Amino acid sequence: ALDYMQHKRAKIALIGAGQIGGNLALMAVQKGLGDVVLFDVVEGVPQGKALDLYQSTPVDGYSNTLIGTNSYDDVKDADLVIITAGIPRKPGMSRDDLLNTNAKIMTDVATNLKRVAPNAFVIVISNPLDAMVYLFQKVSGFAKNKVMGMAGVLDAARFRTFISMETGVSVADISAFVLGGHGDTMVPLPRYSYVGGVPLPDYPGLTPQKIEEMVVRTRNGGGEIVALLKTGSAFFAPAASAIAMAESVLRDQRRVFPVAVYCDGEYGYKDLHIGLPVILGKNGVEKIIEIKLTAEEKAALDKSAEAVEGLKADLKRLNFI
Ligand code: TXD
């Protein structure tokens, strides 16, 4: 009981107060996850969004505080940090330009967090995700169980949504299993995905063709929304996905999520981050769950790992690691 009474409020720092950052702050406060510090390099944006959000709390009686800042001094001793800092790809921008710019930003963020919040749990969202989470971990030197990349939870949520559209079943009774990188090299596992407990391939009406269509649409999930919005990318579902991961850590829920996690031999991979099923609890990544994969599934996961190795090689070539 004493422990319970001593429960302290978590301090959550959001590095990047853009489209996703603002929604992370809103969802963190609505779930009562902790006090929020919204950080950005742009003057005024984090302060304005935090003040506006704070003014929303009396309406529904939320008890957490919010501040916006441009100073890392306010991020000091954060318990959990979610990073969306970066710039989205602009038309005509090369992959290298994007990687160069975002790697510079991630290096700056990692260096500052190492100084002000060396014990924080960190969830990286910035793209190219698999490279950015790897870069963060290398530059910050944070323990591998404390650094998580968010992509798989979003990809699985998209897949579950498409399955719900197709079957008319509530998303609450649909689970989807995805591994690997974010985007093209994603590896969905229909045989480990369920509708009401029935494996996807056995669910009435879900032909292999329909399943493949949904897989393709999930793989292109980000691009589909970018094409519709024209300026910017998805932000509601990415924010909800990262908040679910943060909640599992902060409340020690021990949920299973697909997370871009550091491998030290698991699935045969070493020294890279890739999307795998993990248990998230008070120690961050409590465990990487090693499941049996068919030769075909392992080959697809290896392709994902190769893509991540390619991004690592780019980071090396651009002298970031
Ligand atoms: O599933 C996933 N991981 C992806 C990730 C899903 C969707 C979006 N994906 C990526 O997240 C996207 O490609 C971007 O790289 C990030 C953030 O997306 P968001 O839509 O929030 O981008 P914004 O609105 O441009 O916000 C980025 C903010 C912006 O306010 C900048 O001023 C700020 O980042 N920024 C910085 N903050 C802190 N420190 C530095 N150096 C910095 N530079 C820019």
Short mmCIF file of C-alpha atoms and ligand atoms in Angstrom, two decimals:
data_model
loop_
_atom_site.label_atom_id
_atom_site.label_comp_id
_atom_site.label_asym_id
_atom_site.label_seq_id
_atom_site.Cartn_x
_atom_site.Cartn_y
_atom_site.Cartn_z
CA ALA A 1 0.00 0.00 0.00
CA LEU A 2 2.86 2.37 0.87
CA ASP A 3 4.39 1.78 -2.60
CA TYR A 4 1.05 2.50 -4.17
CA MET A 5 0.67 5.73 -2.15
CA GLN A 6 4.18 6.80 -3.18
CA HIS A 7 3.33 6.39 -6.86
CA LYS A 8 4.85 9.45 -8.49
CA ARG A 9 3.59 11.14 -11.65
CA ALA A 10 5.59 10.18 -14.72
CA LYS A 11 7.36 12.97 -16.63
CA ILE A 12 6.84 12.49 -20.37
CA ALA A 13 8.94 14.54 -22.79
CA LEU A 14 7.83 14.84 -26.42
CA ILE A 15 10.73 15.89 -28.66
CA GLY A 16 8.97 17.38 -31.68
CA ALA A 17 5.71 19.30 -31.31
CA GLY A 18 4.41 18.84 -34.82
CA GLN A 19 1.45 16.86 -36.16
CA ILE A 20 2.24 13.71 -34.19
CA GLY A 21 3.76 15.52 -31.18
CA GLY A 22 0.61 17.54 -30.56
CA ASN A 23 -1.54 14.39 -30.67
CA LEU A 24 0.88 12.52 -28.40
CA ALA A 25 0.43 15.29 -25.83
CA LEU A 26 -3.37 15.17 -26.13
CA MET A 27 -3.54 11.37 -25.81
CA ALA A 28 -1.02 11.26 -22.92
CA VAL A 29 -3.12 13.75 -20.94
CA GLN A 30 -6.42 12.04 -21.79
CA LYS A 31 -5.01 8.72 -20.54
CA GLY A 32 -3.52 10.37 -17.46
CA LEU A 33 -0.09 8.93 -18.31
CA GLY A 34 1.84 11.78 -16.69
CA ASP A 35 2.95 15.40 -16.87
CA VAL A 36 3.90 16.44 -20.41
CA VAL A 37 6.83 18.55 -21.63
CA LEU A 38 6.41 19.46 -25.29
CA PHE A 39 9.78 20.38 -26.86
CA ASP A 40 10.51 21.80 -30.29
CA VAL A 41 13.17 23.99 -31.89
CA VAL A 42 10.52 26.25 -33.41
CA GLU A 43 9.82 29.19 -31.04
CA GLY A 44 6.23 29.40 -29.90
CA VAL A 45 4.81 26.19 -31.35
CA PRO A 46 5.42 23.94 -28.31
CA GLN A 47 4.45 26.75 -25.92
CA GLY A 48 1.25 27.53 -27.83
CA LYS A 49 0.15 23.91 -28.21
CA ALA A 50 0.93 23.08 -24.56
CA LEU A 51 -0.96 26.12 -23.26
CA ASP A 52 -3.98 25.38 -25.47
CA LEU A 53 -3.97 21.71 -24.41
CA TYR A 54 -3.57 22.71 -20.74
CA GLN A 55 -6.62 24.93 -21.10
CA SER A 56 -8.57 21.88 -22.32
CA THR A 57 -7.90 19.91 -19.10
CA PRO A 58 -10.38 21.72 -16.79
CA VAL A 59 -13.21 20.84 -19.19
CA ASP A 60 -12.81 17.10 -18.61
CA GLY A 61 -10.97 17.25 -15.28
CA TYR A 62 -7.64 15.83 -16.35
CA SER A 63 -5.03 16.35 -13.62
CA ASN A 64 -1.77 16.38 -15.55
CA THR A 65 0.26 19.51 -16.30
CA LEU A 66 1.72 20.51 -19.66
CA ILE A 67 4.49 22.91 -20.62
CA GLY A 68 5.96 23.85 -23.99
CA THR A 69 9.63 24.70 -24.31
CA ASN A 70 12.60 25.25 -26.56
CA SER A 71 15.07 24.36 -23.80
CA TYR A 72 16.32 20.92 -22.89
CA ASP A 73 16.60 22.11 -19.28
CA ASP A 74 12.83 21.49 -19.07
CA VAL A 75 13.31 17.91 -20.32
CA LYS A 76 15.57 17.11 -17.35
CA ASP A 77 15.00 13.67 -15.74
CA ALA A 78 12.09 12.76 -18.03
CA ASP A 79 10.92 9.18 -17.35
CA LEU A 80 9.85 8.54 -20.94
CA VAL A 81 10.63 10.39 -24.16
CA ILE A 82 8.87 10.11 -27.53
CA ILE A 83 10.83 11.50 -30.49
CA THR A 84 9.13 12.80 -33.65
CA ALA A 85 11.79 15.41 -34.40
CA GLY A 86 12.66 15.55 -38.06
CA ILE A 87 11.48 16.83 -41.38
CA PRO A 88 9.17 14.98 -43.71
CA ARG A 89 10.37 14.21 -47.22
CA LYS A 90 9.70 17.15 -49.54
CA PRO A 91 9.03 16.73 -53.28
CA GLY A 92 12.30 16.47 -55.14
CA MET A 93 14.25 15.66 -51.97
CA SER A 94 16.58 12.69 -52.39
CA ARG A 95 16.64 9.83 -49.89
CA ASP A 96 20.17 10.89 -48.92
CA ASP A 97 19.07 14.49 -48.31
CA LEU A 98 16.27 13.27 -46.04
CA LEU A 99 18.55 10.82 -44.23
CA ASN A 100 21.26 13.47 -43.88
CA THR A 101 18.88 16.06 -42.43
CA ASN A 102 17.06 13.71 -40.08
CA ALA A 103 20.26 11.97 -38.96
CA LYS A 104 21.72 15.38 -38.00
CA ILE A 105 18.55 16.12 -36.01
CA MET A 106 18.54 12.69 -34.33
CA THR A 107 22.20 13.06 -33.38
CA ASP A 108 21.41 16.43 -31.79
CA VAL A 109 18.43 14.98 -29.89
CA ALA A 110 20.37 11.91 -28.69
CA THR A 111 23.29 14.05 -27.49
CA ASN A 112 20.97 16.32 -25.52
CA LEU A 113 18.92 13.49 -24.01
CA LYS A 114 22.08 11.70 -22.90
CA ARG A 115 22.92 14.89 -20.98
CA VAL A 116 19.51 15.71 -19.44
CA ALA A 117 17.59 12.40 -19.22
CA PRO A 118 20.10 9.54 -19.26
CA ASN A 119 17.67 7.10 -17.56
CA ALA A 120 14.67 7.69 -19.80
CA PHE A 121 12.78 5.11 -21.81
CA VAL A 122 12.77 6.29 -25.43
CA ILE A 123 10.28 5.64 -28.22
CA VAL A 124 11.53 6.81 -31.63
CA ILE A 125 8.98 7.64 -34.35
CA SER A 126 11.01 9.76 -36.80
CA ASN A 127 11.61 8.36 -40.27
CA PRO A 128 13.41 6.52 -41.74
CA LEU A 129 12.38 4.69 -38.56
CA ASP A 130 14.68 1.67 -38.53
CA ALA A 131 17.74 3.88 -39.18
CA MET A 132 16.68 6.62 -36.75
CA VAL A 133 16.10 4.27 -33.80
CA TYR A 134 19.44 2.56 -34.47
CA LEU A 135 21.21 5.95 -34.73
CA PHE A 136 19.58 7.16 -31.51
CA GLN A 137 20.73 4.09 -29.60
CA LYS A 138 24.29 4.33 -30.96
CA VAL A 139 24.69 8.06 -30.25
CA SER A 140 22.97 8.05 -26.85
CA GLY A 141 24.45 4.75 -25.66
CA PHE A 142 21.17 4.05 -23.83
CA ALA A 143 20.61 0.41 -22.81
CA LYS A 144 19.05 -1.63 -25.62
CA ASN A 145 15.94 -2.49 -23.54
CA LYS A 146 15.20 1.23 -23.13
CA VAL A 147 15.17 2.27 -26.82
CA MET A 148 12.13 1.27 -28.94
CA GLY A 149 11.10 2.16 -32.48
CA MET A 150 7.40 2.63 -33.23
CA ALA A 151 6.24 1.27 -36.58
CA GLY A 152 4.90 -2.24 -36.15
CA VAL A 153 2.07 -1.20 -33.85
CA LEU A 154 0.93 1.26 -36.54
CA ASP A 155 1.32 -1.27 -39.37
CA ALA A 156 -0.60 -3.89 -37.35
CA ALA A 157 -3.32 -1.33 -36.56
CA ARG A 158 -3.70 -0.54 -40.26
CA PHE A 159 -3.87 -4.26 -41.12
CA ARG A 160 -6.49 -4.83 -38.36
CA THR A 161 -8.54 -1.91 -39.72
CA PHE A 162 -8.57 -3.33 -43.25
CA ILE A 163 -9.53 -6.79 -41.90
CA SER A 164 -12.39 -5.15 -39.97
CA MET A 165 -13.57 -3.31 -43.10
CA GLU A 166 -13.53 -6.63 -44.99
CA THR A 167 -15.19 -8.84 -42.34
CA GLY A 168 -17.42 -6.37 -40.49
CA VAL A 169 -15.92 -7.65 -37.21
CA SER A 170 -14.93 -5.13 -34.51
CA VAL A 171 -11.23 -4.24 -34.51
CA ALA A 172 -11.33 -5.17 -30.80
CA ASP A 173 -11.61 -8.85 -31.82
CA ILE A 174 -8.99 -8.71 -34.56
CA SER A 175 -5.28 -9.17 -33.90
CA ALA A 176 -2.58 -8.82 -36.52
CA PHE A 177 1.02 -9.95 -36.40
CA VAL A 178 3.62 -7.99 -38.37
CA LEU A 179 7.43 -8.23 -38.27
CA GLY A 180 10.28 -6.42 -39.95
CA GLY A 181 10.89 -2.90 -41.19
CA HIS A 182 8.41 -0.07 -41.62
CA GLY A 183 6.81 0.12 -45.04
CA ASP A 184 7.81 -1.92 -48.09
CA THR A 185 9.81 -4.58 -46.26
CA MET A 186 7.12 -5.16 -43.62
CA VAL A 187 6.40 -8.87 -42.99
CA PRO A 188 2.76 -9.54 -42.04
CA LEU A 189 2.04 -13.05 -40.74
CA PRO A 190 -1.60 -13.93 -41.60
CA ARG A 191 -1.26 -17.33 -39.88
CA TYR A 192 -0.59 -15.55 -36.59
CA SER A 193 -3.36 -13.01 -37.17
CA TYR A 194 -6.86 -13.73 -35.88
CA VAL A 195 -10.48 -12.69 -36.32
CA GLY A 196 -12.42 -13.59 -33.17
CA GLY A 197 -9.81 -16.22 -32.39
CA VAL A 198 -9.99 -17.77 -35.86
CA PRO A 199 -6.68 -17.64 -37.78
CA LEU A 200 -7.00 -15.25 -40.73
CA PRO A 201 -6.57 -17.91 -43.46
CA ASP A 202 -9.37 -19.98 -41.87
CA TYR A 203 -11.87 -17.13 -41.52
CA PRO A 204 -14.87 -17.59 -43.85
CA GLY A 205 -14.63 -15.40 -46.96
CA LEU A 206 -11.01 -14.31 -46.45
CA THR A 207 -9.52 -15.82 -49.60
CA PRO A 208 -5.74 -15.72 -50.11
CA GLN A 209 -6.31 -12.99 -52.72
CA LYS A 210 -8.28 -10.81 -50.28
CA ILE A 211 -5.61 -11.29 -47.61
CA GLU A 212 -2.86 -10.35 -50.07
CA GLU A 213 -4.79 -7.21 -51.08
CA MET A 214 -4.99 -6.15 -47.43
CA VAL A 215 -1.31 -6.90 -46.92
CA VAL A 216 -0.38 -4.75 -49.92
CA ARG A 217 -2.63 -1.93 -48.71
CA THR A 218 -1.03 -2.13 -45.23
CA ARG A 219 2.46 -2.02 -46.73
CA ASN A 220 1.46 1.14 -48.60
CA GLY A 221 -0.46 2.52 -45.61
CA GLY A 222 1.76 5.57 -45.15
CA GLY A 223 1.87 6.42 -48.84
CA GLU A 224 -1.92 6.16 -49.20
CA ILE A 225 -2.44 8.82 -46.52
CA VAL A 226 0.35 11.09 -47.83
CA ALA A 227 -1.28 10.96 -51.28
CA LEU A 228 -4.64 11.98 -49.77
CA LEU A 229 -3.31 14.72 -47.44
CA LYS A 230 -0.77 16.00 -49.99
CA THR A 231 1.03 17.99 -47.25
CA GLY A 232 2.39 15.90 -44.37
CA SER A 233 1.86 12.28 -43.37
CA ALA A 234 -0.32 10.23 -41.02
CA PHE A 235 -0.44 11.39 -37.40
CA PHE A 236 -3.50 10.13 -35.45
CA ALA A 237 -2.73 6.41 -35.74
CA PRO A 238 1.04 6.86 -35.30
CA ALA A 239 0.40 8.87 -32.12
CA ALA A 240 -2.11 6.34 -30.74
CA SER A 241 0.37 3.52 -31.48
CA ALA A 242 3.26 5.18 -29.63
CA ILE A 243 1.01 6.07 -26.68
CA ALA A 244 -0.08 2.41 -26.33
CA MET A 245 3.62 1.44 -26.11
CA ALA A 246 4.31 4.23 -23.60
CA GLU A 247 1.36 3.14 -21.45
CA SER A 248 2.55 -0.49 -21.38
CA VAL A 249 5.96 0.67 -20.11
CA LEU A 250 4.73 3.31 -17.65
CA ARG A 251 2.01 1.06 -16.18
CA ASP A 252 4.00 -2.19 -16.47
CA GLN A 253 1.17 -3.77 -18.48
CA ARG A 254 3.45 -6.42 -20.10
CA ARG A 255 1.57 -6.25 -23.45
CA VAL A 256 2.93 -7.86 -26.61
CA PHE A 257 3.67 -5.42 -29.43
CA PRO A 258 5.70 -5.48 -32.66
CA VAL A 259 8.54 -3.05 -31.86
CA ALA A 260 11.73 -2.04 -33.70
CA VAL A 261 14.12 -3.44 -31.13
CA TYR A 262 17.89 -3.98 -30.88
CA CYS A 263 18.93 -7.53 -31.79
CA ASP A 264 21.95 -9.16 -30.22
CA GLY A 265 21.59 -12.56 -31.88
CA GLU A 266 17.80 -12.94 -31.72
CA TYR A 267 16.40 -14.38 -34.99
CA GLY A 268 20.04 -14.57 -36.07
CA TYR A 269 20.46 -10.79 -36.29
CA LYS A 270 23.19 -8.78 -34.55
CA ASP A 271 23.67 -5.03 -34.04
CA LEU A 272 20.53 -3.77 -35.76
CA HIS A 273 16.99 -2.71 -34.85
CA ILE A 274 14.15 -4.54 -36.57
CA GLY A 275 10.42 -5.03 -35.90
CA LEU A 276 9.90 -8.09 -33.69
CA PRO A 277 7.26 -9.21 -31.16
CA VAL A 278 8.27 -8.04 -27.67
CA ILE A 279 6.78 -7.77 -24.18
CA LEU A 280 6.75 -4.12 -22.98
CA GLY A 281 6.78 -3.49 -19.21
CA LYS A 282 8.48 -1.47 -16.48
CA ASN A 283 11.89 -2.45 -17.87
CA GLY A 284 10.96 -1.36 -21.37
CA VAL A 285 11.65 -4.31 -23.69
CA GLU A 286 11.20 -7.15 -21.16
CA LYS A 287 11.69 -9.91 -23.71
CA ILE A 288 11.98 -10.50 -27.45
CA ILE A 289 9.63 -13.38 -28.32
CA GLU A 290 11.37 -15.78 -30.73
CA ILE A 291 8.74 -17.60 -32.76
CA LYS A 292 9.23 -20.35 -35.36
CA LEU A 293 9.10 -18.94 -38.89
CA THR A 294 8.68 -20.84 -42.14
CA ALA A 295 11.58 -20.62 -44.59
CA GLU A 296 9.50 -18.15 -46.67
CA GLU A 297 8.70 -15.93 -43.66
CA LYS A 298 12.35 -15.96 -42.51
CA ALA A 299 13.44 -15.04 -46.05
CA ALA A 300 11.04 -12.07 -45.99
CA LEU A 301 12.36 -11.01 -42.57
CA ASP A 302 15.93 -11.34 -43.84
CA LYS A 303 14.99 -8.99 -46.70
CA SER A 304 13.80 -6.51 -44.11
CA ALA A 305 17.07 -6.89 -42.21
CA GLU A 306 18.99 -6.30 -45.42
CA ALA A 307 17.11 -3.04 -45.98
CA VAL A 308 18.00 -1.94 -42.46
CA GLU A 309 21.65 -2.91 -43.04
CA GLY A 310 21.48 -0.71 -46.15
CA LEU A 311 20.33 2.25 -44.08
CA LYS A 312 23.12 1.57 -41.57
CA ALA A 313 25.61 1.58 -44.46
CA ASP A 314 24.20 4.95 -45.58
CA LEU A 315 24.63 6.32 -42.05
CA LYS A 316 28.23 5.07 -42.06
CA ARG A 317 28.86 6.57 -45.53
CA LEU A 318 27.45 9.90 -44.30
CA ASN A 319 29.71 9.63 -41.21
CA PHE A 320 26.94 9.52 -38.60
CA ILE A 321 28.08 6.23 -37.04
O1 TXD B 1 5.27 4.81 -38.10
C1 TXD B 1 6.14 5.68 -38.15
N1 TXD B 1 7.26 5.56 -37.42
C2 TXD B 1 5.92 6.89 -39.05
C3 TXD B 1 6.85 8.02 -38.66
C4 TXD B 1 4.49 7.31 -39.10
C5 TXD B 1 4.19 8.62 -39.46
C6 TXD B 1 5.16 9.72 -39.46
N2 TXD B 1 6.55 9.26 -39.44
C7 TXD B 1 7.60 10.30 -39.18
O2 TXD B 1 7.44 10.92 -37.91
C8 TXD B 1 7.60 11.44 -40.17
O3 TXD B 1 8.13 11.04 -41.41
C9 TXD B 1 8.49 12.43 -39.44
O4 TXD B 1 9.83 12.07 -39.61
C10 TXD B 1 8.10 12.19 -37.97
C11 TXD B 1 7.18 13.23 -37.39
O5 TXD B 1 6.02 13.34 -38.17
P1 TXD B 1 5.11 14.67 -38.00
O6 TXD B 1 3.96 14.55 -38.93
O7 TXD B 1 4.87 14.95 -36.54
O8 TXD B 1 6.10 15.78 -38.57
P2 TXD B 1 6.04 17.37 -38.30
O9 TXD B 1 4.63 17.82 -38.11
O10 TXD B 1 6.88 17.98 -39.36
O11 TXD B 1 6.77 17.53 -36.89
C12 TXD B 1 8.14 17.35 -36.76
C13 TXD B 1 8.60 18.40 -35.74
C14 TXD B 1 8.46 19.85 -36.27
O12 TXD B 1 7.62 20.59 -35.41
C15 TXD B 1 9.89 20.40 -36.26
O13 TXD B 1 10.00 21.75 -35.87
C16 TXD B 1 10.51 19.50 -35.19
O14 TXD B 1 9.99 18.20 -35.46
N3 TXD B 1 11.97 19.49 -35.23
C17 TXD B 1 12.72 19.31 -34.13
N4 TXD B 1 12.34 19.08 -32.85
C18 TXD B 1 13.37 18.95 -31.98
N5 TXD B 1 14.68 19.02 -32.29
C19 TXD B 1 15.06 19.27 -33.56
N6 TXD B 1 16.37 19.36 -33.87
C20 TXD B 1 14.06 19.42 -34.55
N7 TXD B 1 14.08 19.66 -35.90
C21 TXD B 1 12.79 19.69 -36.29
#
